[in-house]
PDB file of C-alpha atoms in Angstrom:
ATOM      1  CA  UNK A   1     105.219 116.460 106.861  1.00 93.00           C
ATOM      2  CA  UNK A   2     105.616 115.077 103.343  1.00 90.00           C
ATOM      3  CA  UNK A   3     109.178 116.326 103.030  1.00 94.00           C
ATOM      4  CA  UNK A   4     110.105 114.810 106.395  1.00 95.00           C
ATOM      5  CA  UNK A   5     108.450 111.505 105.508  1.00 95.00           C
ATOM      6  CA  UNK A   6     110.302 111.439 102.178  1.00 95.00           C
ATOM      7  CA  UNK A   7     113.571 111.990 104.049  1.00 96.00           C
ATOM      8  CA  UNK A   8     112.865 109.121 106.422  1.00 96.00           C
ATOM      9  CA  UNK A   9     111.995 106.798 103.530  1.00 96.00           C
ATOM     10  CA  UNK A  10     115.126 107.853 101.635  1.00 96.00           C
ATOM     11  CA  UNK A  11     117.309 107.156 104.699  1.00 97.00           C
ATOM     12  CA  UNK A  12     115.692 103.753 105.286  1.00 97.00           C
ATOM     13  CA  UNK A  13     116.004 102.814 101.608  1.00 97.00           C
ATOM     14  CA  UNK A  14     119.727 103.637 101.654  1.00 96.00           C
ATOM     15  CA  UNK A  15     120.267 100.410 103.646  1.00 95.00           C
ATOM     16  CA  UNK A  16     117.678  98.150 102.016  1.00 96.00           C
ATOM     17  CA  UNK A  17     114.497  98.345  99.899  1.00 97.00           C
ATOM     18  CA  UNK A  18     111.424  99.617 101.754  1.00 97.00           C
ATOM     19  CA  UNK A  19     107.836  98.410 101.358  1.00 96.00           C
ATOM     20  CA  UNK A  20     104.960 100.555 102.613  1.00 94.00           C
ATOM     21  CA  UNK A  21     101.838  98.420 103.142  1.00 94.00           C
ATOM     22  CA  UNK A  22      98.420  99.947 103.766  1.00 90.00           C
ATOM     23  CA  UNK A  23      95.464  97.683 104.464  1.00 89.00           C
ATOM     24  CA  UNK A  24      91.961  98.990 103.703  1.00 84.00           C
ATOM     25  CA  UNK A  25      93.236 102.024 101.814  1.00 81.00           C
ATOM     26  CA  UNK A  26      89.632 103.131 101.270  1.00 79.00           C
ATOM     27  CA  UNK A  27      89.761 104.446 104.856  1.00 82.00           C
ATOM     28  CA  UNK A  28      92.972 106.436 104.347  1.00 82.00           C
ATOM     29  CA  UNK A  29      92.244 110.024 105.357  1.00 84.00           C
ATOM     30  CA  UNK A  30      92.951 112.905 103.004  1.00 81.00           C
ATOM     31  CA  UNK A  31      95.825 114.362 105.039  1.00 86.00           C
ATOM     32  CA  UNK A  32      97.671 111.024 105.281  1.00 87.00           C
ATOM     33  CA  UNK A  33      97.146 110.390 101.569  1.00 84.00           C
ATOM     34  CA  UNK A  34      98.541 113.829 100.746  1.00 84.00           C
ATOM     35  CA  UNK A  35     101.671 113.236 102.873  1.00 89.00           C
ATOM     36  CA  UNK A  36     102.196 109.807 101.334  1.00 89.00           C
ATOM     37  CA  UNK A  37     101.712 110.964  97.744  1.00 85.00           C
ATOM     38  CA  UNK A  38     103.945 114.022  98.290  1.00 88.00           C
ATOM     39  CA  UNK A  39     106.743 111.831  99.643  1.00 90.00           C
ATOM     40  CA  UNK A  40     106.437 109.122  97.007  1.00 87.00           C
ATOM     41  CA  UNK A  41     106.473 111.607  94.115  1.00 85.00           C
ATOM     42  CA  UNK A  42     109.910 112.725  95.329  1.00 89.00           C
ATOM     43  CA  UNK A  43     111.434 109.257  95.570  1.00 89.00           C
ATOM     44  CA  UNK A  44     112.098 108.502  91.918  1.00 85.00           C
ATOM     45  CA  UNK A  45     114.860 105.922  91.685  1.00 89.00           C
ATOM     46  CA  UNK A  46     114.723 105.144  95.422  1.00 93.00           C
ATOM     47  CA  UNK A  47     113.866 101.482  96.194  1.00 95.00           C
ATOM     48  CA  UNK A  48     110.497 102.121  97.838  1.00 93.00           C
ATOM     49  CA  UNK A  49     107.447 100.006  97.025  1.00 90.00           C
ATOM     50  CA  UNK A  50     103.801 100.421  97.881  1.00 88.00           C
ATOM     51  CA  UNK A  51     101.296  97.640  98.613  1.00 89.00           C
ATOM     52  CA  UNK A  52      97.668  98.654  99.049  1.00 85.00           C
ATOM     53  CA  UNK A  53      94.575  96.602  99.749  1.00 83.00           C
ATOM     54  CA  UNK A  54      91.113  97.954  99.105  1.00 79.00           C
ATOM     55  CA  UNK A  55      87.762  96.418  99.973  1.00 77.00           C
ATOM     56  CA  UNK A  56      85.277  96.894  97.166  1.00 72.00           C
ATOM     57  CA  UNK A  57      81.861  98.099  98.280  1.00 70.00           C
ATOM     58  CA  UNK A  58      78.810  99.770  96.807  1.00 67.00           C
ATOM     59  CA  UNK A  59      79.235 102.501  99.445  1.00 69.00           C
ATOM     60  CA  UNK A  60      82.745 103.441  98.344  1.00 63.00           C
ATOM     61  CA  UNK A  61      83.476 104.437  94.735  1.00 62.00           C
ATOM     62  CA  UNK A  62      86.287 102.324  93.215  1.00 59.00           C
ATOM     63  CA  UNK A  63      89.681 104.005  93.040  1.00 60.00           C
ATOM     64  CA  UNK A  64      92.549 101.488  93.078  1.00 50.00           C
ATOM     65  CA  UNK A  65      95.076 103.970  94.429  1.00 53.00           C
ATOM     66  CA  UNK A  66      93.014 106.492  96.393  1.00 56.00           C
ATOM     67  CA  UNK A  67      96.118 108.574  95.802  1.00 57.00           C
ATOM     68  CA  UNK A  68      95.365 110.123  92.438  1.00 60.00           C
ATOM     69  CA  UNK A  69      98.663 111.982  92.314  1.00 59.00           C
ATOM     70  CA  UNK A  70     100.509 108.664  92.077  1.00 62.00           C
ATOM     71  CA  UNK A  71      99.047 107.880  88.667  1.00 59.00           C
ATOM     72  CA  UNK A  72     102.551 108.033  87.131  1.00 67.00           C
ATOM     73  CA  UNK A  73     103.774 105.150  89.313  1.00 71.00           C
ATOM     74  CA  UNK A  74     103.696 101.782  87.596  1.00 75.00           C
ATOM     75  CA  UNK A  75     101.203  99.540  89.341  1.00 76.00           C
ATOM     76  CA  UNK A  76      99.321  96.289  88.956  1.00 78.00           C
ATOM     77  CA  UNK A  77      95.776  95.769  90.171  1.00 77.00           C
ATOM     78  CA  UNK A  78      94.944  92.246  91.317  1.00 80.00           C
ATOM     79  CA  UNK A  79      91.261  91.558  91.963  1.00 78.00           C
ATOM     80  CA  UNK A  80      90.473  88.689  94.296  1.00 79.00           C
ATOM     81  CA  UNK A  81      87.136  86.930  94.518  1.00 80.00           C
ATOM     82  CA  UNK A  82      85.484  86.672  97.927  1.00 79.00           C
ATOM     83  CA  UNK A  83      86.921  83.920 100.085  1.00 82.00           C
ATOM     84  CA  UNK A  84      84.720  81.083 101.240  1.00 85.00           C
TER      85      UNK A  84
END
């Protein structure tokens, strides 16, 4: 699955940059995270970006990526205060 997903992303990125956006990444299941991290690790130099949102909660341990194998990717963590 990861190899196929990487191929699809590579084909899409050949035409224009690709952004993968995942809302509430804390609910990303292990299998989907493994496919995503496998694909992204093989896309060095390919214009693919990743935007993740994560709700902070006492029930869920903090892990900004939830995709530990992507630790080599440059990333910025932006923490927002609760909205009124």
